[in-house]
Tab-separated table of C-alpha atoms in Angstrom:
chain	number	residue	atom	x	y	z
A	835	MET	CA	-8.613	-26.194	24.552
A	836	ASP	CA	-10.688	-28.303	26.843
A	837	VAL	CA	-8.599	-30.573	28.949
A	838	LYS	CA	-11.139	-33.499	28.700
A	839	LEU	CA	-10.877	-33.354	24.953
A	840	LEU	CA	-7.094	-33.323	25.040
A	841	VAL	CA	-6.997	-36.326	27.375
A	842	MET	CA	-9.519	-38.239	25.208
A	843	VAL	CA	-7.420	-37.652	22.109
A	844	LEU	CA	-4.285	-38.759	23.890
A	845	ILE	CA	-5.888	-41.909	25.163
A	846	SER	CA	-7.208	-42.746	21.747
A	847	HIS	CA	-3.809	-42.298	20.219
A	848	LEU	CA	-2.182	-44.535	22.874
A	849	ILE	CA	-4.709	-47.305	22.302
A	850	SER	CA	-4.425	-47.053	18.515
A	851	ALA	CA	-0.583	-47.187	18.831
A	852	GLY	CA	-0.723	-50.328	20.850
A	853	LEU	CA	-3.211	-52.036	18.587
A	854	ALA	CA	-1.398	-51.099	15.478
A	855	LYS	CA	1.904	-52.489	16.976
A	856	THR	CA	0.084	-55.795	17.739
A	857	VAL	CA	-1.501	-56.067	14.314
A	858	ALA	CA	1.860	-55.240	12.556
A	859	ALA	CA	3.750	-57.890	14.731
A	860	GLN	CA	1.048	-60.437	13.731
A	861	LYS	CA	1.564	-59.646	10.042
A	862	ALA	CA	5.371	-59.843	10.352
A	863	ARG	CA	5.928	-56.164	9.881
A	864	ASN	CA	8.133	-53.746	11.785
A	865	SER	CA	6.007	-53.240	14.870
A	866	ASN	CA	7.923	-50.239	16.223
A	867	ARG	CA	7.304	-48.167	13.055
A	868	TRP	CA	3.564	-48.911	13.319
A	869	LEU	CA	3.745	-47.930	16.975
A	870	LEU	CA	4.945	-44.686	15.923
A	871	ALA	CA	2.237	-44.324	13.173
A	872	GLY	CA	-0.376	-45.138	15.707
A	873	LEU	CA	0.955	-42.432	18.067
A	874	LEU	CA	1.193	-39.665	15.391
A	875	PHE	CA	-1.948	-40.538	13.509
A	876	GLY	CA	-4.177	-42.349	15.957
A	877	PRO	CA	-6.988	-44.405	14.448
A	878	LEU	CA	-5.791	-43.732	10.960
A	879	GLY	CA	-2.406	-45.507	11.697
A	880	LEU	CA	-4.402	-48.483	13.076
A	881	ILE	CA	-6.603	-48.681	9.935
A	882	ALA	CA	-3.378	-48.555	7.840
A	883	ALA	CA	-1.835	-51.398	9.853
A	884	VAL	CA	-4.884	-53.441	9.478
A	885	GLY	CA	-4.819	-52.967	5.742
A	886	LEU	CA	-1.191	-54.396	5.449
A	887	PRO	CA	-0.699	-57.639	3.579
A	888	ASP	CA	0.392	-60.553	5.647
A	889	ARG	CA	3.994	-61.513	4.921
A	890	HIS	CA	3.534	-65.077	6.127
A	891	GLN	CA	0.717	-65.521	3.532
A	892	ILE	CA	2.857	-64.026	0.801
A	893	VAL	CA	5.817	-66.398	1.440
A	894	TYR	CA	3.489	-69.378	1.553
A	895	LEU	CA	1.799	-68.485	-1.712
A	896	ARG	CA	5.134	-67.936	-3.396
A	897	TYR	CA	6.219	-71.342	-2.095
A	898	LEU	CA	3.197	-73.084	-3.409
A	899	ALA	CA	3.542	-71.410	-6.832
A	900	GLU	CA	7.219	-72.256	-7.178
A	901	HIS	CA	6.551	-75.971	-6.404
A	902	GLN	CA	3.728	-76.163	-8.917
A	903	GLY	CA	6.053	-75.083	-11.698
């Protein structure tokens, strides 16, 4: 296997892991699990983290719905 390709894949997985952790933390999710997902799956882990629903928004919408009856 070409060393350059291996290094590029490793760097892309590390970048994806860091971004997935940041996105998950902003959405009030377990950022360490998404860091691991980014390390294992690379850009797919990042795409999955971006697709997560925001817990802050869910709680706020539930609060509004309960107070309207």
